[in-house]
């Protein structure tokens, strides 16, 4: 059955033995048993198993157009509004299992590769572009339920507008340095790849801003391709105890720098290269934006519901619901939640067929949502901290509850609603979500994973149709 299982996913990734470095050491042995990865891999495995739950199969899978087998819904190229709704329901079903903390559940990249392949005809007839290879890869990924990560951004060396790397120097930003009958040779680095090293493949494509055509390409390679290395930051897993670290023990996704040391990308995996115009326009001409934002917002809705639940649970626990500012802060979350829900549905209702007969959710509506979330998510953290006050610091560990301190803790840390242990678990969750390394990384993730919010706002400004309204003002003034 093409829709994979958790066991197969874990075996596949272990068998790759990709070159992944944590804390200056390469991972030896099974990556699924490494402390930095075991929680998140287990959580991802559980997602794949959901595809085989008969009560969820209708949402999680659909029949492959190539075989009569069931494949994952996140690969579905929507042709009807029902397809779009089915995609959202599937995304939210997976998101529910981590309450939206897995920003890179596999449906994100499945969606991206589906969107790019759906727009493959854009590449047709263009120099050094190979649309059929992109479609082949999408079908291969779908039929084998591959897990993918990606890297779009060049290293943060010099972000001045007209900075160009010296072509005579050793490359820093990954570039094509050679080509031969087997493929292109890539050298340099890309940042960042969340989950780099625990996916089957790495997809690399240029999302714009390319000034040197050697830096512009799109391809996918196995994570264990010779010369490919993932350099991880330190792990933010606090520990294995779900009492102490309810989130990082399960959902720490890891981020890595990707280094290409003369990596051969075989021709059948090169989707385009050496074409400045395509490297700078494919991301916006393709359906990448509407579909990837539709996935992200659907997940963020689930995450926002969880934040609201957490805030209200804290309010109930220490009985602060009568205060107006607490009500106002909670309402801020409700307003954000209902706004996001409305926008995602609006994007589906206003979906239109693109020139390649794929039903795209309305892009401008989704762009609005993606401009909202980086701001409101940071505010959610602040609200949780403000309503928790010292509660977020009175959080003894699981060991403390198993020590002779237990009687003191039970007495002094009880709350209006909860016994001490329940109350501490609740506040540990609040702490981990907003103040731990895991939690602050979550904030940075929601701020930046979709790109620089400043550029997202600028993109919205330039692409939004404003002329009609200007005309109304002009006519009013006549
Ligand atoms: C947790 C996390 C996970 C991520 N995972 C991935 C991943 O898996 N794959 C991936 O490809 N990327 C990933 N990213 C990277 C993400 O795409 C980038 O962070 C984002 O595109 C912004 O780019 P940058 O970080 O290089 O910021 P920079 O572009 O270096 O920006 C730094 C500062 O300079 C300002 N600035 C820079 N250029 C301009 C300009 N032209 N105009 C105005 N202001 C400017 C920015 O506003 C910002 O304040 C991740 C990021 C984070 C934080």
Coordinates of N, CA and C and ligand atoms in Angstrom, one line a residue, residues 104 149-154 156 159 161 191-194 255 441 444-445 448-452 454-455, ligand 1:
X104 N 6.4 21.0 10.5 CA 6.8 20.2 9.3 C 6.3 18.8 9.3
X149 N 12.2 17.2 3.2 CA 12.5 18.5 3.7 C 12.9 19.4 2.6
X150 N 13.2 20.7 2.9 CA 13.6 21.6 1.8 C 14.5 22.7 2.4
X151 N 15.2 23.3 1.4 CA 16.0 24.4 1.8 C 15.9 25.5 0.7
X152 N 15.4 26.7 1.0 CA 15.2 27.7 0.0 C 16.2 28.9 0.1
X153 N 16.8 29.0 1.3 CA 17.5 30.3 1.6 C 19.0 30.1 1.6
X154 N 19.7 31.2 1.0 CA 21.2 31.2 1.0 C 21.7 31.6 2.4
X156 N 23.3 33.4 5.5 CA 23.1 34.8 5.9 C 24.4 35.5 6.1
X159 N 23.2 40.6 3.6 CA 21.9 40.7 3.0 C 21.7 42.1 2.3
X161 N 21.2 44.7 -0.6 CA 20.4 44.4 -1.7 C 21.2 43.9 -2.9
X191 N 20.6 27.4 3.9 CA 20.0 27.3 5.2 C 18.5 27.6 5.0
X192 N 17.7 27.1 5.7 CA 17.8 26.2 6.8 C 17.0 25.0 6.4
X193 N 17.3 23.8 6.9 CA 16.4 22.7 6.6 C 15.9 22.2 8.0
X194 N 14.6 22.5 8.3 CA 14.0 21.9 9.5 C 13.8 20.4 9.2
X255 N 16.6 22.0 13.4 CA 16.9 22.7 12.2 C 18.4 22.5 11.9
X441 N 11.8 28.9 20.1 CA 12.0 28.5 18.7 C 10.7 28.4 17.9
X444 N 9.9 31.8 16.8 CA 10.7 32.2 15.6 C 10.3 31.4 14.4
X445 N 9.9 30.2 14.6 CA 9.4 29.4 13.4 C 8.2 30.1 12.8
X448 N 9.1 33.2 11.0 CA 10.0 33.2 9.8 C 9.8 32.1 8.8
X449 N 9.2 31.0 9.2 CA 9.4 29.8 8.4 C 8.8 30.1 7.0
X450 N 7.8 30.9 6.9 CA 7.2 31.2 5.6 C 7.9 32.3 4.9
X451 N 9.0 32.8 5.5 CA 9.7 34.0 4.8 C 9.7 35.1 5.8
X452 N 10.4 36.2 5.4 CA 10.5 37.4 6.2 C 9.2 38.1 6.2
X454 N 8.4 41.0 6.7 CA 8.5 42.3 6.1 C 8.3 42.2 4.6
X455 N 8.9 41.1 4.0 CA 8.8 40.9 2.6 C 7.4 40.3 2.2
Ligands
LIG1 C1 12.8 28.0 13.0 C2 13.0 28.2 11.5 C3 12.9 27.1 10.7 C4 13.1 27.3 9.3 N1 13.0 26.2 8.5 C5 13.3 26.4 7.2 C6 13.3 25.3 6.3 O1 13.0 24.1 6.6 N2 13.6 25.5 5.0 C7 13.9 26.7 4.5 O2 14.2 26.9 3.3 N3 14.0 27.8 5.3 C8 13.7 27.7 6.6 N4 13.7 28.7 7.5 C9 14.3 30.0 6.9 C10 13.2 31.0 6.6 O3 12.8 30.8 5.3 C11 14.0 32.4 6.7 O4 14.3 32.6 8.0 C12 13.2 33.5 6.1 O5 13.0 33.4 4.8 C13 13.9 34.9 6.4 O6 15.2 34.8 5.8 P1 16.5 35.0 6.7 O7 16.3 34.2 8.0 O8 17.7 34.7 5.9 O9 16.4 36.5 7.2 P2 17.3 37.7 6.5 O10 16.8 37.8 5.1 O11 18.7 37.5 6.7 O12 16.7 38.9 7.4 C14 17.4 39.5 8.5 C15 16.8 40.8 8.8 O13 17.1 41.7 7.7 C16 15.9 42.2 7.2 N5 16.0 42.2 5.7 C17 16.7 41.4 4.9 N6 16.6 41.7 3.6 C18 15.6 42.7 3.6 C19 15.0 43.4 2.5 N7 15.3 43.1 1.2 N8 14.1 44.3 2.8 C20 13.8 44.6 4.1 N9 14.4 44.0 5.1 C21 15.3 43.0 4.9 C22 14.8 41.3 7.6 O14 13.5 41.9 7.7 C23 15.3 40.8 9.0 O15 14.9 41.7 9.9 C24 13.5 28.6 8.8 C25 13.6 29.7 9.7 C26 13.3 29.5 11.1 C27 13.5 30.7 12.0

